Amino acid sequence: MPAFRDDDPIRVELELKALPRGSAVADVARQMTSLIAQGTFPAGSRLPPERQLAESLGVGRSAVREALAALEILGLVTVRPGSGTYIRDSTSELLPTTLSWGLMLSGEHTAQLSEVRSALEVGSAVLAAQRIDADGVQELRAHLEAMESHTGDLGAFIEADAAFHLQVARAAGNGVMGDLLQTVRSLLRVWVERGLRSQDQALTACREHRAVYEAIAAGDAAAAGAAMDAHMRTAGDRVEHAETPAGAAVEAVAAPAARTVSAPRKGGRAAKLAR
């Protein structure tokens, strides 16, 4: 797999241009998106670490971190803990589409996406209550217990939360609904994470998830839908009040790029250098 080696700063400098001092997160995200669109960073390649990117661009590491979060929202990169940030496979084919989706991530449209997510989550809960089997109930309970045991570790809590909702979608037995839900959840991921800020909020979420679990386990579709709807209202309020520079960067990158971006060149200059 191609990679930008940590000990090859000259190559990184060739690809990245220093930005004016005080540049916004959106400026960093725009340059990175442009390089991805041009094929400079080929699919599957690993980006340099935040420190090296920050030095090459002449910006702070926090700006790089938020810019990469914006690109992850758009589906252009994936972050692998302990390994690094990688350009997503098939980015060339998906880039115009993901940027068009990114246009929706302004304040108003984020709220609308939350409404879409709510409808899908409630529908999944109703179907799950009707279709879940004993093994599915056991898995759902395990994810709930993982949430309840990690209210003091918000990172682990968020992972268990996502696993709970994924299990509900699986139990619903509707692949199309599950795929749509995954797409919307991915677009809202950063807002969801930034909106959960305290153990008290995590405890509230646990109570709401337990109500969903108990209704699904009992096979009560109406109660499952009502419990999930109540949870989505709380979650929607958190998303609405979550502020993140990555969100502004997504909108700034997507608006102009979705109109002008073309598929990356295969075998571009960076790909040749990586051989």
mmCIF file of C-alpha atoms in Angstrom:
data_model
loop_
_atom_site.group_PDB
_atom_site.id
_atom_site.type_symbol
_atom_site.label_atom_id
_atom_site.label_comp_id
_atom_site.label_asym_id
_atom_site.label_seq_id
_atom_site.Cartn_x
_atom_site.Cartn_y
_atom_site.Cartn_z
ATOM 1 C CA MET A 1 0.000 0.000 0.000
ATOM 2 C CA PRO A 2 1.468 3.406 -0.957
ATOM 3 C CA ALA A 3 2.370 5.638 1.940
ATOM 4 C CA PHE A 4 3.907 9.020 2.633
ATOM 5 C CA ARG A 5 6.874 8.032 4.741
ATOM 6 C CA ASP A 6 7.572 10.012 7.873
ATOM 7 C CA ASP A 7 11.236 10.297 6.865
ATOM 8 C CA ASP A 8 10.517 11.813 3.433
ATOM 9 C CA PRO A 9 9.751 15.497 4.174
ATOM 10 C CA ILE A 10 10.990 16.679 0.769
ATOM 11 C CA ARG A 11 8.302 14.730 -1.021
ATOM 12 C CA VAL A 12 5.597 16.095 1.248
ATOM 13 C CA GLU A 13 6.848 19.647 0.642
ATOM 14 C CA LEU A 14 6.606 19.065 -3.122
ATOM 15 C CA GLU A 15 2.939 18.149 -2.859
ATOM 16 C CA LEU A 16 1.774 20.655 -0.238
ATOM 17 C CA LYS A 17 1.974 24.424 -0.455
ATOM 18 C CA ALA A 18 2.315 26.504 2.684
ATOM 19 C CA LEU A 19 -0.817 28.492 3.455
ATOM 20 C CA PRO A 20 -0.910 32.092 4.703
ATOM 21 C CA ARG A 21 -0.533 32.412 8.461
ATOM 22 C CA GLY A 22 -3.861 32.181 10.249
ATOM 23 C CA SER A 23 -5.548 30.208 7.464
ATOM 24 C CA ALA A 24 -8.916 28.724 8.353
ATOM 25 C CA VAL A 25 -9.538 25.023 8.694
ATOM 26 C CA ALA A 26 -11.473 25.224 5.416
ATOM 27 C CA ASP A 27 -8.328 26.362 3.567
ATOM 28 C CA VAL A 28 -6.464 23.272 4.730
ATOM 29 C CA ALA A 29 -9.378 21.024 3.775
ATOM 30 C CA ARG A 30 -9.658 22.655 0.333
ATOM 31 C CA GLN A 31 -6.008 22.041 -0.493
ATOM 32 C CA MET A 32 -6.178 18.435 0.670
ATOM 33 C CA THR A 33 -9.384 17.849 -1.312
ATOM 34 C CA SER A 34 -7.822 19.359 -4.424
ATOM 35 C CA LEU A 35 -4.819 17.047 -4.175
ATOM 36 C CA ILE A 36 -7.103 14.046 -3.746
ATOM 37 C CA ALA A 37 -9.197 15.116 -6.750
ATOM 38 C CA GLN A 38 -6.078 15.504 -8.896
ATOM 39 C CA GLY A 39 -4.817 12.054 -7.986
ATOM 40 C CA THR A 40 -1.782 13.421 -6.164
ATOM 41 C CA PHE A 41 -2.725 11.294 -3.161
ATOM 42 C CA PRO A 42 -3.740 7.929 -4.698
ATOM 43 C CA ALA A 43 -6.435 5.695 -3.234
ATOM 44 C CA GLY A 44 -5.133 3.604 -0.378
ATOM 45 C CA SER A 45 -2.153 5.834 0.374
ATOM 46 C CA ARG A 46 -1.384 6.862 3.939
ATOM 47 C CA LEU A 47 -1.095 10.563 4.632
ATOM 48 C CA PRO A 48 1.766 12.012 6.682
ATOM 49 C CA PRO A 49 1.117 12.434 10.419
ATOM 50 C CA GLU A 50 -0.583 15.605 11.667
ATOM 51 C CA ARG A 51 2.722 17.074 12.800
ATOM 52 C CA GLN A 52 4.287 16.807 9.357
ATOM 53 C CA LEU A 53 1.203 18.107 7.565
ATOM 54 C CA ALA A 54 1.045 21.078 9.931
ATOM 55 C CA GLU A 55 4.709 21.914 9.333
ATOM 56 C CA SER A 56 4.376 21.636 5.548
ATOM 57 C CA LEU A 57 1.238 23.793 5.457
ATOM 58 C CA GLY A 58 2.485 26.277 8.036
ATOM 59 C CA VAL A 59 -0.588 25.880 10.231
ATOM 60 C CA GLY A 60 -1.333 24.535 13.691
ATOM 61 C CA ARG A 61 -1.996 20.864 14.296
ATOM 62 C CA SER A 62 -5.538 21.631 15.444
ATOM 63 C CA ALA A 63 -6.339 23.063 11.988
ATOM 64 C CA VAL A 64 -5.019 19.908 10.337
ATOM 65 C CA ARG A 65 -6.976 17.729 12.763
ATOM 66 C CA GLU A 66 -10.257 19.505 12.010
ATOM 67 C CA ALA A 67 -9.571 19.495 8.255
ATOM 68 C CA LEU A 68 -9.004 15.743 8.303
ATOM 69 C CA ALA A 69 -12.226 15.357 10.287
ATOM 70 C CA ALA A 70 -14.025 17.261 7.504
ATOM 71 C CA LEU A 71 -12.545 14.963 4.857
ATOM 72 C CA GLU A 72 -13.606 11.951 6.903
ATOM 73 C CA ILE A 73 -17.164 13.296 7.041
ATOM 74 C CA LEU A 74 -17.093 13.557 3.253
ATOM 75 C CA GLY A 75 -15.876 9.983 3.006
ATOM 76 C CA LEU A 76 -12.580 10.914 1.361
ATOM 77 C CA VAL A 77 -10.310 9.538 4.085
ATOM 78 C CA THR A 78 -10.532 6.966 6.834
ATOM 79 C CA VAL A 79 -8.741 7.140 10.177
ATOM 80 C CA ARG A 80 -7.286 3.903 11.525
ATOM 81 C CA PRO A 81 -6.308 4.276 15.196
ATOM 82 C CA GLY A 82 -2.670 3.451 15.723
ATOM 83 C CA SER A 83 -1.980 3.349 11.994
ATOM 84 C CA GLY A 84 -2.799 6.700 10.408
ATOM 85 C CA THR A 85 -5.105 8.466 7.949
ATOM 86 C CA TYR A 86 -5.663 6.810 4.575
ATOM 87 C CA ILE A 87 -7.231 7.915 1.300
ATOM 88 C CA ARG A 88 -10.378 5.868 0.824
ATOM 89 C CA ASP A 89 -10.480 3.272 -1.935
ATOM 90 C CA SER A 90 -12.794 4.189 -4.846
ATOM 91 C CA THR A 91 -12.543 7.863 -3.870
ATOM 92 C CA SER A 92 -12.211 8.795 -7.555
ATOM 93 C CA GLU A 93 -15.634 7.426 -8.430
ATOM 94 C CA LEU A 94 -17.346 8.723 -5.296
ATOM 95 C CA LEU A 95 -15.770 12.169 -4.967
ATOM 96 C CA PRO A 96 -18.419 14.220 -6.836
ATOM 97 C CA THR A 97 -21.202 12.423 -4.974
ATOM 98 C CA THR A 98 -19.647 12.809 -1.543
ATOM 99 C CA LEU A 99 -19.026 16.487 -2.147
ATOM 100 C CA SER A 100 -22.656 16.919 -3.178
ATOM 101 C CA TRP A 101 -23.707 15.254 0.064
ATOM 102 C CA GLY A 102 -21.363 17.600 1.854
ATOM 103 C CA LEU A 103 -23.351 20.560 0.568
ATOM 104 C CA MET A 104 -26.115 19.437 2.903
ATOM 105 C CA LEU A 105 -23.992 19.902 5.994
ATOM 106 C CA SER A 106 -24.794 23.517 6.693
ATOM 107 C CA GLY A 107 -26.673 24.380 9.860
ATOM 108 C CA GLU A 108 -30.154 24.103 8.362
ATOM 109 C CA HIS A 109 -29.419 20.963 6.395
ATOM 110 C CA THR A 110 -27.718 19.289 9.340
ATOM 111 C CA ALA A 111 -30.994 19.658 11.230
ATOM 112 C CA GLN A 112 -32.824 18.167 8.256
ATOM 113 C CA LEU A 113 -30.404 15.240 8.133
ATOM 114 C CA SER A 114 -31.105 14.700 11.832
ATOM 115 C CA GLU A 115 -34.795 14.437 10.964
ATOM 116 C CA VAL A 116 -34.018 11.877 8.261
ATOM 117 C CA ARG A 117 -31.922 9.904 10.727
ATOM 118 C CA SER A 118 -34.732 10.031 13.279
ATOM 119 C CA ALA A 119 -37.263 8.627 10.811
ATOM 120 C CA LEU A 120 -34.908 5.808 9.833
ATOM 121 C CA GLU A 121 -33.981 4.981 13.439
ATOM 122 C CA VAL A 122 -37.621 4.893 14.552
ATOM 123 C CA GLY A 123 -38.558 2.720 11.582
ATOM 124 C CA SER A 124 -35.672 0.366 12.340
ATOM 125 C CA ALA A 125 -36.734 0.054 15.984
ATOM 126 C CA VAL A 126 -40.312 -0.798 14.997
ATOM 127 C CA LEU A 127 -39.177 -3.478 12.540
ATOM 128 C CA ALA A 128 -36.579 -4.815 14.973
ATOM 129 C CA ALA A 129 -39.255 -5.359 17.623
ATOM 130 C CA GLN A 130 -41.224 -7.382 15.087
ATOM 131 C CA ARG A 131 -38.330 -9.402 13.665
ATOM 132 C CA ILE A 132 -35.519 -9.756 16.210
ATOM 133 C CA ASP A 133 -34.559 -13.259 17.353
ATOM 134 C CA ALA A 134 -33.075 -14.455 20.644
ATOM 135 C CA ASP A 135 -29.484 -14.064 19.443
ATOM 136 C CA GLY A 136 -30.233 -10.527 18.289
ATOM 137 C CA VAL A 137 -31.677 -9.626 21.689
ATOM 138 C CA GLN A 138 -28.565 -10.977 23.377
ATOM 139 C CA GLU A 139 -26.262 -8.937 21.115
ATOM 140 C CA LEU A 140 -28.327 -5.795 21.637
ATOM 141 C CA ARG A 141 -28.158 -6.267 25.407
ATOM 142 C CA ALA A 142 -24.368 -6.677 25.218
ATOM 143 C CA HIS A 143 -24.019 -3.343 23.412
ATOM 144 C CA LEU A 144 -26.295 -1.664 25.961
ATOM 145 C CA GLU A 145 -24.228 -3.043 28.835
ATOM 146 C CA ALA A 146 -21.057 -1.808 27.121
ATOM 147 C CA MET A 147 -22.576 1.674 26.998
ATOM 148 C CA GLU A 148 -23.572 1.530 30.656
ATOM 149 C CA SER A 149 -20.079 0.459 31.706
ATOM 150 C CA HIS A 150 -18.325 3.236 29.752
ATOM 151 C CA THR A 151 -20.209 6.392 30.730
ATOM 152 C CA GLY A 152 -16.934 7.771 32.084
ATOM 153 C CA ASP A 153 -15.083 7.092 28.817
ATOM 154 C CA LEU A 154 -16.955 9.008 26.124
ATOM 155 C CA GLY A 155 -14.881 7.588 23.271
ATOM 156 C CA ALA A 156 -15.701 3.997 24.217
ATOM 157 C CA PHE A 157 -19.268 5.021 25.003
ATOM 158 C CA ILE A 158 -19.773 6.463 21.512
ATOM 159 C CA GLU A 159 -18.444 3.257 19.933
ATOM 160 C CA ALA A 160 -20.854 1.144 21.985
ATOM 161 C CA ASP A 161 -23.680 3.543 21.132
ATOM 162 C CA ALA A 162 -22.980 3.176 17.399
ATOM 163 C CA ALA A 163 -22.833 -0.622 17.762
ATOM 164 C CA PHE A 164 -26.225 -0.604 19.524
ATOM 165 C CA HIS A 165 -27.868 1.316 16.686
ATOM 166 C CA LEU A 166 -26.175 -0.879 14.089
ATOM 167 C CA GLN A 167 -27.575 -3.972 15.797
ATOM 168 C CA VAL A 168 -31.069 -2.454 15.790
ATOM 169 C CA ALA A 169 -30.725 -1.847 12.043
ATOM 170 C CA ARG A 170 -29.550 -5.424 11.475
ATOM 171 C CA ALA A 171 -32.415 -6.813 13.511
ATOM 172 C CA ALA A 172 -34.841 -4.790 11.376
ATOM 173 C CA GLY A 173 -33.865 -7.000 8.450
ATOM 174 C CA ASN A 174 -34.078 -4.235 5.838
ATOM 175 C CA GLY A 175 -30.739 -3.812 4.080
ATOM 176 C CA VAL A 176 -31.716 -0.675 2.174
ATOM 177 C CA MET A 177 -32.868 1.064 5.343
ATOM 178 C CA GLY A 178 -29.678 -0.019 7.086
ATOM 179 C CA ASP A 179 -27.458 1.330 4.304
ATOM 180 C CA LEU A 180 -29.285 4.667 4.258
ATOM 181 C CA LEU A 181 -29.016 4.919 8.019
ATOM 182 C CA GLN A 182 -25.287 4.213 7.927
ATOM 183 C CA THR A 183 -24.791 6.961 5.331
ATOM 184 C CA VAL A 184 -26.692 9.550 7.349
ATOM 185 C CA ARG A 185 -24.983 8.532 10.594
ATOM 186 C CA SER A 186 -21.580 8.868 8.901
ATOM 187 C CA LEU A 187 -22.392 12.381 7.725
ATOM 188 C CA LEU A 188 -23.503 13.397 11.211
ATOM 189 C CA ARG A 189 -20.768 11.521 13.085
ATOM 190 C CA VAL A 190 -18.600 14.498 14.050
ATOM 191 C CA TRP A 191 -21.618 16.491 15.235
ATOM 192 C CA VAL A 192 -22.837 13.526 17.290
ATOM 193 C CA GLU A 193 -19.419 13.083 18.899
ATOM 194 C CA ARG A 194 -18.951 16.792 19.629
ATOM 195 C CA GLY A 195 -22.485 17.034 21.007
ATOM 196 C CA LEU A 196 -21.841 14.415 23.697
ATOM 197 C CA ARG A 197 -19.760 16.312 26.240
ATOM 198 C CA SER A 198 -20.462 14.955 29.713
ATOM 199 C CA GLN A 199 -21.094 11.835 31.748
ATOM 200 C CA ASP A 200 -24.549 13.161 32.636
ATOM 201 C CA GLN A 201 -25.445 13.215 28.939
ATOM 202 C CA ALA A 202 -24.116 9.673 28.590
ATOM 203 C CA LEU A 203 -26.237 8.517 31.538
ATOM 204 C CA THR A 204 -29.316 10.091 29.960
ATOM 205 C CA ALA A 205 -28.546 8.306 26.701
ATOM 206 C CA CYS A 206 -28.189 5.018 28.597
ATOM 207 C CA ARG A 207 -31.657 5.372 30.086
ATOM 208 C CA GLU A 208 -33.090 6.115 26.653
ATOM 209 C CA HIS A 209 -31.301 3.157 25.051
ATOM 210 C CA ARG A 210 -32.483 0.824 27.814
ATOM 211 C CA ALA A 211 -36.076 1.843 27.080
ATOM 212 C CA VAL A 212 -35.495 1.042 23.400
ATOM 213 C CA TYR A 213 -33.898 -2.292 24.280
ATOM 214 C CA GLU A 214 -36.660 -3.379 26.646
ATOM 215 C CA ALA A 215 -39.368 -2.563 24.098
ATOM 216 C CA ILE A 216 -37.582 -4.420 21.292
ATOM 217 C CA ALA A 217 -36.832 -7.417 23.522
ATOM 218 C CA ALA A 218 -40.513 -7.549 24.508
ATOM 219 C CA GLY A 219 -41.584 -7.436 20.867
ATOM 220 C CA ASP A 220 -43.580 -4.242 21.466
ATOM 221 C CA ALA A 221 -43.234 -2.372 18.175
ATOM 222 C CA ALA A 222 -45.244 0.681 19.256
ATOM 223 C CA ALA A 223 -43.226 1.108 22.453
ATOM 224 C CA ALA A 224 -39.960 0.592 20.561
ATOM 225 C CA GLY A 225 -40.856 3.303 18.078
ATOM 226 C CA ALA A 226 -41.900 5.695 20.842
ATOM 227 C CA ALA A 227 -38.735 5.050 22.859
ATOM 228 C CA MET A 228 -36.487 5.569 19.846
ATOM 229 C CA ASP A 229 -38.382 8.730 18.907
ATOM 230 C CA ALA A 230 -37.809 10.145 22.406
ATOM 231 C CA HIS A 231 -34.109 9.299 22.164
ATOM 232 C CA MET A 232 -33.812 10.905 18.722
ATOM 233 C CA ARG A 233 -35.307 14.136 20.068
ATOM 234 C CA THR A 234 -32.601 14.323 22.736
ATOM 235 C CA ALA A 235 -29.873 13.352 20.271
ATOM 236 C CA GLY A 236 -31.156 15.898 17.760
ATOM 237 C CA ASP A 237 -30.940 18.662 20.349
ATOM 238 C CA ARG A 238 -27.302 17.749 21.039
ATOM 239 C CA VAL A 239 -26.446 17.803 17.333
ATOM 240 C CA GLU A 240 -28.176 21.160 16.902
ATOM 241 C CA HIS A 241 -26.029 22.734 19.614
ATOM 242 C CA ALA A 242 -22.763 21.055 18.626
ATOM 243 C CA GLU A 243 -20.239 23.440 17.104
ATOM 244 C CA THR A 244 -17.244 22.150 15.165
ATOM 245 C CA PRO A 245 -14.791 23.832 12.772
ATOM 246 C CA ALA A 246 -14.892 20.622 10.752
ATOM 247 C CA GLY A 247 -18.544 21.272 9.971
ATOM 248 C CA ALA A 248 -17.839 24.712 8.543
ATOM 249 C CA ALA A 249 -14.937 23.249 6.576
ATOM 250 C CA VAL A 250 -17.166 20.601 5.012
ATOM 251 C CA GLU A 251 -19.562 23.227 3.700
ATOM 252 C CA ALA A 252 -16.738 25.453 2.452
ATOM 253 C CA VAL A 253 -15.021 22.576 0.656
ATOM 254 C CA ALA A 254 -18.130 20.996 -0.800
ATOM 255 C CA ALA A 255 -19.829 24.089 -2.190
ATOM 256 C CA PRO A 256 -17.266 25.053 -4.863
ATOM 257 C CA ALA A 257 -15.720 21.629 -5.326
ATOM 258 C CA ALA A 258 -18.934 19.801 -6.120
ATOM 259 C CA ARG A 259 -19.362 22.053 -9.165
ATOM 260 C CA THR A 260 -15.850 21.739 -10.524
ATOM 261 C CA VAL A 261 -14.225 18.519 -9.322
ATOM 262 C CA SER A 262 -13.426 15.789 -11.801
ATOM 263 C CA ALA A 263 -12.301 12.227 -11.180
ATOM 264 C CA PRO A 264 -8.638 11.872 -10.175
ATOM 265 C CA ARG A 265 -6.085 10.852 -12.750
ATOM 266 C CA LYS A 266 -5.010 7.268 -12.317
ATOM 267 C CA GLY A 267 -1.290 6.834 -11.983
ATOM 268 C CA GLY A 268 -0.677 10.496 -11.114
ATOM 269 C CA ARG A 269 2.665 12.005 -10.152
ATOM 270 C CA ALA A 270 2.472 10.892 -6.528
ATOM 271 C CA ALA A 271 1.505 7.368 -7.563
ATOM 272 C CA LYS A 272 4.612 7.173 -9.725
ATOM 273 C CA LEU A 273 6.776 8.485 -6.908
ATOM 274 C CA ALA A 274 5.396 5.824 -4.578
ATOM 275 C CA ARG A 275 6.535 2.970 -6.827
#
